[in-house]
CSV table of C-alpha atoms in Angstrom, one decimal:
chain,number,residue,atom,x,y,z
A,1,MET,CA,-25.5,-33.8,-4.3
A,2,ALA,CA,-28.9,-33.9,-2.2
A,3,LEU,CA,-27.3,-30.7,-0.3
A,4,LEU,CA,-26.7,-28.8,-3.6
A,5,HIS,CA,-30.4,-29.7,-4.8
A,6,ASP,CA,-31.4,-28.3,-1.5
A,7,ALA,CA,-29.5,-25.2,-2.0
A,8,VAL,CA,-31.1,-24.5,-5.3
A,9,GLU,CA,-34.2,-24.9,-4.0
A,10,TYR,CA,-33.5,-22.3,-1.3
A,11,LEU,CA,-31.8,-19.8,-3.6
A,12,GLN,CA,-34.8,-20.2,-6.2
A,13,GLN,CA,-37.1,-19.2,-3.4
A,14,ALA,CA,-34.6,-16.1,-2.5
A,15,VAL,CA,-34.5,-14.8,-6.2
A,16,ALA,CA,-38.3,-15.2,-6.4
A,17,PHE,CA,-38.6,-12.8,-3.5
A,18,ASP,CA,-35.8,-10.5,-4.4
A,19,ASP,CA,-35.0,-11.0,-8.2
A,20,LYS,CA,-32.7,-8.0,-8.2
A,21,ASP,CA,-29.9,-9.4,-5.7
A,22,GLY,CA,-27.3,-10.2,-8.0
A,23,HIS,CA,-25.3,-12.0,-5.4
A,24,THR,CA,-28.1,-14.4,-4.6
A,25,TRP,CA,-28.0,-14.9,-8.5
A,26,GLU,CA,-24.3,-15.8,-8.6
A,27,GLU,CA,-24.7,-18.2,-5.6
A,28,LEU,CA,-27.8,-20.0,-7.7
A,29,ALA,CA,-25.6,-20.1,-10.9
A,30,TYR,CA,-22.5,-21.9,-9.2
A,31,CYS,CA,-25.0,-24.4,-7.6
A,32,TYR,CA,-26.9,-25.2,-10.9
A,33,LEU,CA,-23.2,-25.5,-12.6
A,34,MET,CA,-22.2,-27.9,-9.7
A,35,ILE,CA,-25.2,-30.0,-10.5
A,36,ASN,CA,-24.4,-30.0,-14.1
A,37,ASP,CA,-27.4,-27.9,-15.1
A,38,LEU,CA,-25.6,-25.8,-17.6
A,39,GLN,CA,-28.5,-23.8,-19.1
A,40,ASN,CA,-30.0,-22.5,-16.0
A,41,SER,CA,-26.6,-21.6,-14.8
A,42,TYR,CA,-26.0,-19.7,-17.8
A,43,THR,CA,-29.4,-18.0,-17.4
A,44,ALA,CA,-28.7,-17.3,-13.6
A,45,TYR,CA,-25.1,-15.8,-14.4
A,46,GLN,CA,-26.7,-13.5,-17.0
A,47,HIS,CA,-29.2,-12.4,-14.2
A,48,ALA,CA,-26.1,-12.0,-11.7
A,49,LEU,CA,-24.1,-9.8,-14.2
A,50,TYR,CA,-27.0,-7.6,-14.9
A,51,HIS,CA,-28.0,-6.9,-11.2
A,52,ILE,CA,-24.6,-7.3,-9.4
A,53,GLN,CA,-23.1,-3.9,-8.3
A,54,ASN,CA,-19.7,-4.5,-8.6
A,55,PRO,CA,-19.1,-7.0,-11.8
A,56,LYS,CA,-15.3,-7.1,-11.0
A,57,ASP,CA,-15.7,-10.1,-8.7
A,58,ALA,CA,-13.3,-12.5,-8.9
A,59,ARG,CA,-15.4,-15.4,-7.7
A,60,LEU,CA,-18.2,-14.3,-10.1
A,61,TRP,CA,-15.9,-14.8,-13.1
A,62,TYR,CA,-14.2,-17.9,-11.7
A,63,GLY,CA,-17.6,-19.5,-12.1
A,64,ILE,CA,-18.4,-18.2,-15.6
A,65,GLY,CA,-15.0,-19.4,-16.5
A,66,LEU,CA,-16.0,-23.0,-15.2
A,67,LEU,CA,-19.4,-22.6,-17.2
A,68,TYR,CA,-17.8,-21.7,-20.4
A,69,ASP,CA,-15.1,-24.6,-19.9
A,70,CYS,CA,-17.8,-27.1,-19.4
A,71,TYR,CA,-19.7,-25.9,-22.5
A,72,GLY,CA,-16.2,-26.3,-24.4
A,73,SER,CA,-15.9,-22.7,-25.2
A,74,TYR,CA,-12.2,-22.7,-24.3
A,75,GLY,CA,-11.4,-19.2,-25.7
A,76,HIS,CA,-14.2,-17.5,-23.4
A,77,ALA,CA,-13.2,-19.6,-20.4
A,78,ILE,CA,-9.5,-18.6,-20.7
A,79,GLU,CA,-10.8,-14.7,-20.8
A,80,ALA,CA,-13.0,-15.6,-17.8
A,81,PHE,CA,-10.1,-16.9,-15.6
A,82,ASP,CA,-7.8,-14.1,-16.7
A,83,ALA,CA,-10.1,-11.8,-15.8
A,84,CYS,CA,-10.5,-13.6,-12.4
A,85,LEU,CA,-6.9,-13.3,-11.6
A,86,LYS,CA,-6.4,-9.7,-12.7
A,87,MET,CA,-9.5,-8.7,-10.4
A,88,ASP,CA,-7.9,-10.5,-7.6
A,89,PRO,CA,-4.2,-11.3,-7.9
A,90,ASN,CA,-4.5,-13.2,-4.4
A,91,PHE,CA,-7.5,-15.1,-5.3
A,92,GLU,CA,-7.9,-18.1,-2.9
A,93,LEU,CA,-8.4,-20.4,-5.7
A,94,ASP,CA,-5.3,-19.2,-7.8
A,95,HIS,CA,-3.9,-22.6,-8.4
A,96,GLU,CA,-7.2,-24.2,-9.6
A,97,VAL,CA,-7.8,-21.4,-12.3
A,98,ARG,CA,-4.3,-21.8,-13.6
A,99,PHE,CA,-4.5,-25.4,-13.4
A,100,ARG,CA,-7.8,-25.3,-15.6
A,101,VAL,CA,-6.1,-22.7,-17.9
A,102,GLY,CA,-3.1,-25.3,-18.4
A,103,ILE,CA,-6.0,-28.0,-19.0
A,104,ILE,CA,-7.4,-26.1,-21.7
A,105,ASN,CA,-4.2,-25.4,-23.3
A,106,LYS,CA,-3.9,-29.0,-23.6
A,107,GLN,CA,-7.3,-29.3,-25.0
A,108,GLN,CA,-6.5,-26.8,-27.6
A,109,GLY,CA,-3.1,-28.7,-28.6
A,110,LYS,CA,-0.9,-25.9,-27.2
A,111,HIS,CA,1.3,-28.4,-25.4
A,112,ASP,CA,4.2,-26.4,-24.9
A,113,GLU,CA,1.9,-23.6,-23.2
A,114,ALA,CA,0.4,-26.3,-21.3
A,115,LEU,CA,3.4,-27.7,-19.7
A,116,LEU,CA,4.7,-24.0,-18.9
A,117,ILE,CA,1.7,-23.7,-17.0
A,118,LEU,CA,1.5,-26.7,-15.3
A,119,HIS,CA,5.1,-26.9,-14.2
A,120,ASP,CA,4.6,-23.2,-12.9
A,121,VAL,CA,1.6,-24.2,-10.7
A,122,LEU,CA,3.3,-27.4,-9.6
A,123,GLN,CA,6.1,-25.1,-8.2
A,124,ALA,CA,3.6,-23.2,-6.1
A,125,VAL,CA,1.7,-26.1,-4.3
A,126,ASN,CA,2.5,-28.8,-1.8
A,127,ASP,CA,-0.3,-30.6,-1.3
A,128,PRO,CA,0.2,-34.3,-2.5
A,129,ALA,CA,-3.3,-34.7,-3.9
A,130,TRP,CA,-2.6,-31.5,-6.0
A,131,CYS,CA,0.9,-32.4,-7.0
A,132,GLY,CA,-0.4,-36.0,-8.0
A,133,ASP,CA,-3.2,-34.4,-10.2
A,134,ILE,CA,-0.6,-32.0,-11.8
A,135,TRP,CA,2.0,-34.7,-12.5
A,136,SER,CA,-1.0,-36.8,-14.2
A,137,GLN,CA,-1.8,-33.8,-16.4
A,138,ILE,CA,1.6,-33.2,-17.5
A,139,GLY,CA,2.0,-37.0,-18.2
A,140,HIS,CA,-0.9,-36.7,-20.5
A,141,VAL,CA,0.6,-33.8,-22.4
A,142,TYR,CA,3.8,-35.6,-22.9
A,143,GLU,CA,1.8,-38.6,-24.0
A,144,LEU,CA,0.1,-36.3,-26.5
A,145,LYS,CA,3.5,-35.1,-27.7
A,146,ARG,CA,4.6,-38.8,-28.3
A,147,GLU,CA,7.2,-38.4,-25.6
A,148,ILE,CA,6.4,-41.6,-24.1
A,149,LYS,CA,9.4,-41.9,-21.7
A,150,LEU,CA,8.6,-38.5,-20.3
A,151,ALA,CA,5.0,-39.3,-20.1
A,152,LYS,CA,5.7,-42.5,-18.0
A,153,ASN,CA,8.1,-40.9,-15.9
A,154,ALA,CA,5.2,-38.2,-15.2
A,155,TYR,CA,2.8,-40.8,-14.4
A,156,VAL,CA,5.3,-42.4,-12.2
A,157,LYS,CA,5.9,-39.1,-9.9
A,158,ALA,CA,1.8,-38.7,-9.9
A,159,LEU,CA,1.9,-42.1,-8.1
A,160,GLU,CA,4.7,-41.1,-6.1
A,161,TYR,CA,2.5,-38.5,-4.5
A,162,ASN,CA,-0.8,-40.6,-4.6
A,163,LYS,CA,-0.5,-44.3,-5.4
A,164,ASN,CA,-4.0,-44.5,-5.8
A,165,HIS,CA,-4.3,-42.0,-8.6
A,166,ALA,CA,-6.5,-44.0,-10.9
A,167,LYS,CA,-5.8,-41.7,-14.0
A,168,ALA,CA,-2.2,-42.1,-13.7
A,169,LEU,CA,-2.4,-45.9,-13.0
A,170,GLN,CA,-4.8,-46.1,-16.0
A,171,GLN,CA,-2.8,-44.1,-18.6
A,172,LEU,CA,0.6,-45.7,-17.3
A,173,GLY,CA,-1.0,-49.3,-17.8
A,174,TRP,CA,-2.1,-48.3,-21.6
A,175,LEU,CA,1.3,-47.0,-22.2
A,176,HIS,CA,2.9,-50.5,-21.1
A,177,TYR,CA,0.3,-52.0,-23.6
A,178,LYS,CA,0.7,-49.6,-26.5
A,179,ASP,CA,4.1,-49.0,-26.7
A,180,GLU,CA,6.0,-52.1,-25.2
A,181,ASP,CA,3.5,-55.0,-25.4
A,182,ASP,CA,3.9,-55.4,-21.9
A,183,PHE,CA,0.7,-57.2,-21.1
A,184,ARG,CA,1.4,-58.2,-17.5
A,185,SER,CA,2.5,-54.7,-16.2
A,186,ALA,CA,-0.3,-53.1,-18.2
A,187,ILE,CA,-3.2,-55.3,-16.7
A,188,GLU,CA,-1.6,-54.9,-13.3
A,189,TYR,CA,-1.8,-51.1,-13.6
A,190,LEU,CA,-5.4,-51.1,-15.2
A,191,LYS,CA,-7.1,-53.7,-12.7
A,192,ARG,CA,-5.6,-51.2,-10.0
A,193,ALA,CA,-7.0,-48.3,-11.5
A,194,SER,CA,-10.5,-50.0,-12.1
A,195,GLU,CA,-10.6,-51.2,-8.3
A,196,ILE,CA,-10.0,-47.7,-7.3
A,197,ASP,CA,-12.4,-46.1,-9.7
A,198,PRO,CA,-14.9,-48.8,-10.7
A,199,GLN,CA,-17.4,-46.2,-12.3
A,200,GLU,CA,-14.7,-45.1,-15.0
A,201,GLY,CA,-15.8,-46.8,-18.2
A,202,LEU,CA,-12.5,-46.3,-20.1
A,203,GLY,CA,-10.4,-48.0,-17.4
A,204,TRP,CA,-12.6,-51.2,-17.9
A,205,TYR,CA,-12.5,-50.8,-21.8
A,206,LEU,CA,-8.8,-50.5,-21.7
A,207,LEU,CA,-8.4,-53.6,-19.4
A,208,GLY,CA,-10.6,-55.4,-21.9
A,209,ARG,CA,-8.4,-54.4,-24.7
A,210,CYS,CA,-5.1,-55.8,-22.9
A,211,TYR,CA,-6.8,-59.0,-22.0
A,212,MET,CA,-8.1,-59.5,-25.5
A,213,ALA,CA,-4.4,-59.1,-26.6
A,214,ALA,CA,-3.5,-61.6,-24.0
A,215,HIS,CA,-6.0,-63.9,-25.6
A,216,LYS,CA,-7.8,-63.9,-22.0
A,217,HIS,CA,-11.1,-64.0,-23.7
A,218,GLU,CA,-13.4,-64.6,-20.8
A,219,LEU,CA,-11.8,-61.8,-18.6
A,220,ALA,CA,-11.8,-59.5,-21.8
A,221,TYR,CA,-15.7,-59.9,-21.9
A,222,ALA,CA,-16.3,-59.4,-18.2
A,223,ALA,CA,-14.3,-56.1,-18.5
A,224,TYR,CA,-16.1,-54.9,-21.6
A,225,GLU,CA,-19.3,-55.7,-19.7
A,226,GLN,CA,-18.4,-53.4,-17.1
A,227,ALA,CA,-17.3,-50.8,-19.5
A,228,VAL,CA,-20.9,-51.0,-21.2
A,229,ASN,CA,-22.5,-50.8,-17.7
A,230,CYS,CA,-20.4,-47.7,-17.0
A,231,ASP,CA,-21.0,-46.0,-20.4
A,232,PRO,CA,-23.2,-47.7,-22.7
A,233,ASN,CA,-23.1,-45.0,-25.3
A,234,ASN,CA,-19.5,-45.5,-26.0
A,235,PRO,CA,-18.8,-46.8,-29.7
A,236,ASN,CA,-15.6,-47.9,-29.0
A,237,VAL,CA,-16.8,-50.4,-26.4
A,238,TRP,CA,-19.3,-52.0,-28.8
A,239,CYS,CA,-16.6,-52.0,-31.4
A,240,SER,CA,-13.9,-53.9,-29.4
A,241,LEU,CA,-16.9,-56.3,-28.1
A,242,GLY,CA,-17.7,-56.9,-31.6
A,243,VAL,CA,-14.1,-57.9,-32.4
A,244,LEU,CA,-14.2,-60.2,-29.3
A,245,TYR,CA,-17.4,-62.0,-30.7
A,246,TYR,CA,-15.6,-62.1,-34.0
A,247,GLN,CA,-12.6,-63.8,-32.7
A,248,LEU,CA,-14.8,-66.4,-30.8
A,249,HIS,CA,-16.7,-67.1,-34.0
A,250,GLN,CA,-19.9,-65.6,-32.8
A,251,ASN,CA,-20.7,-63.9,-36.0
A,252,ARG,CA,-24.3,-62.9,-35.2
A,253,ASP,CA,-23.3,-61.4,-31.9
A,254,ALA,CA,-20.2,-59.4,-33.4
A,255,LEU,CA,-22.8,-58.0,-36.1
A,256,ASP,CA,-25.0,-57.2,-33.2
A,257,ALA,CA,-22.2,-55.1,-31.2
A,258,TYR,CA,-20.9,-53.5,-34.6
A,259,THR,CA,-24.4,-52.3,-35.3
A,260,ARG,CA,-24.7,-50.8,-31.8
A,261,ALA,CA,-21.3,-49.0,-32.6
A,262,ILE,CA,-22.6,-47.6,-35.8
A,263,LYS,CA,-25.6,-46.1,-34.5
A,264,LEU,CA,-23.5,-44.4,-31.8
A,265,ASP,CA,-21.0,-43.2,-34.1
A,266,PRO,CA,-21.4,-43.7,-37.8
A,267,HIS,CA,-18.2,-42.0,-38.6
A,268,LEU,CA,-16.2,-44.5,-36.8
A,269,CYS,CA,-13.7,-45.9,-39.4
A,270,GLU,CA,-12.7,-49.2,-37.5
A,271,VAL,CA,-16.3,-50.6,-37.1
A,272,TRP,CA,-16.9,-50.2,-40.9
A,273,TYR,CA,-13.7,-52.0,-41.6
A,274,ASN,CA,-14.7,-54.8,-39.0
A,275,VAL,CA,-18.2,-55.1,-40.6
A,276,GLY,CA,-16.3,-55.7,-44.1
A,277,THR,CA,-14.3,-58.3,-42.4
A,278,LEU,CA,-17.3,-60.0,-41.0
A,279,TYR,CA,-19.1,-60.0,-44.6
A,280,ASP,CA,-16.2,-61.6,-45.9
A,281,SER,CA,-15.7,-64.3,-43.2
A,282,CYS,CA,-19.3,-65.5,-42.8
A,283,ILE,CA,-20.3,-64.9,-46.7
A,284,SER,CA,-21.6,-68.5,-46.8
A,285,ASP,CA,-23.6,-68.0,-43.4
A,286,HIS,CA,-26.9,-67.2,-44.7
A,287,GLY,CA,-28.1,-66.0,-41.4
A,288,CYS,CA,-25.8,-63.3,-41.3
A,289,THR,CA,-25.5,-62.6,-44.9
A,290,GLY,CA,-28.9,-61.5,-45.3
A,291,ARG,CA,-28.3,-58.8,-42.9
A,292,LEU,CA,-24.9,-57.9,-44.0
A,293,GLN,CA,-26.2,-57.8,-47.6
A,294,GLU,CA,-28.4,-54.7,-46.6
A,295,GLY,CA,-25.7,-52.6,-45.5
A,296,ARG,CA,-23.1,-53.6,-48.5
A,297,GLY,CA,-24.1,-50.7,-50.5
A,298,THR,CA,-23.4,-48.2,-47.6
A,299,TRP,CA,-20.0,-49.8,-47.1
A,300,ARG,CA,-19.2,-49.4,-51.0
A,301,GLN,CA,-20.1,-46.0,-50.7
A,302,ARG,CA,-17.6,-45.3,-48.2
A,303,GLY,CA,-14.7,-47.0,-50.0
A,304,ILE,CA,-14.7,-50.1,-47.8
A,305,HIS,CA,-13.9,-53.5,-49.9
A,306,PRO,CA,-14.5,-56.2,-47.5
A,307,ARG,CA,-11.9,-59.0,-49.2
A,308,ALA,CA,-9.3,-56.4,-48.6
A,309,HIS,CA,-8.9,-56.9,-44.9
A,310,ASN,CA,-6.9,-59.3,-43.0
A,311,GLY,CA,-8.8,-58.9,-39.6
A,312,PRO,CA,-10.8,-56.4,-37.5
A,313,HIS,CA,-9.4,-53.1,-36.2
A,314,GLU,CA,-9.9,-51.2,-33.2
A,315,GLU,CA,-9.7,-47.6,-32.0
A,316,ASP,CA,-6.4,-46.9,-30.2
A,317,GLU,CA,-7.1,-43.2,-29.5
A,318,HIS,CA,-9.3,-42.3,-26.5
A,319,LEU,CA,-10.4,-39.0,-25.0
A,320,TRP,CA,-9.4,-38.0,-21.7
A,321,ARG,CA,-9.5,-34.6,-19.9
């Protein structure tokens, strides 16, 4: 990362010296993109397109496609990637471009198209790391299609190519928990995933969910703590932490956790149900009731009736790219 920042500084000096060099603007735009400075990358690509003598440059449009992809402008990203491959059918990053198009199709809910593209890319590569990544994405597409057996088989294939593929381990563990209630296997897979990629907050969160289901509360708390350290702005983690506190009868701590979740995502239905459940359970606790009473009108506006709930809920869906 330090080298990229050095490159940005050098290229900034270069365009300051000659602001009509389109290729330098292109290199600067790509470096900005690599350090996730999307706004400056966008501006630099505009300069590149304006000044470059031949805009039909596959690498230029590859970078523009990446930028649109990062912005979530998937239609424009696919147009840029298609332009890239048309300009140079032998583009050196051909497999990566098609792989990204497959992922975008997955993001857009075009699951069958995504599978066709990903299987096509799979036939064209023989690198184990690439094959592991592709099988992992294929597994996730099947998971989204609710074809769980095929999803598990794909994740297992990913692990055959790369036994330390953290995402495949993570998703395989979650499927064992969610669809089979196989806590032991789920925890084993998720522990391995978190050991391999300890900075991935989602893995710790899912591990905490499994520990909770297995009634291993101390281990669940430790996993949630790691998840918060990795991603303190994930409302699902705070919601689940609130559920843990609720089960341990730490109602004030549960309310604090639910409050954090609501501040991060006021539209998360599960947390509002859980607040209603908490209100019902501690109606006689004056310490909690005073704070809960303040929000009662809001719950009623949302159609939430505290006494209608039998226990706290947690969000089962999660985002993964």
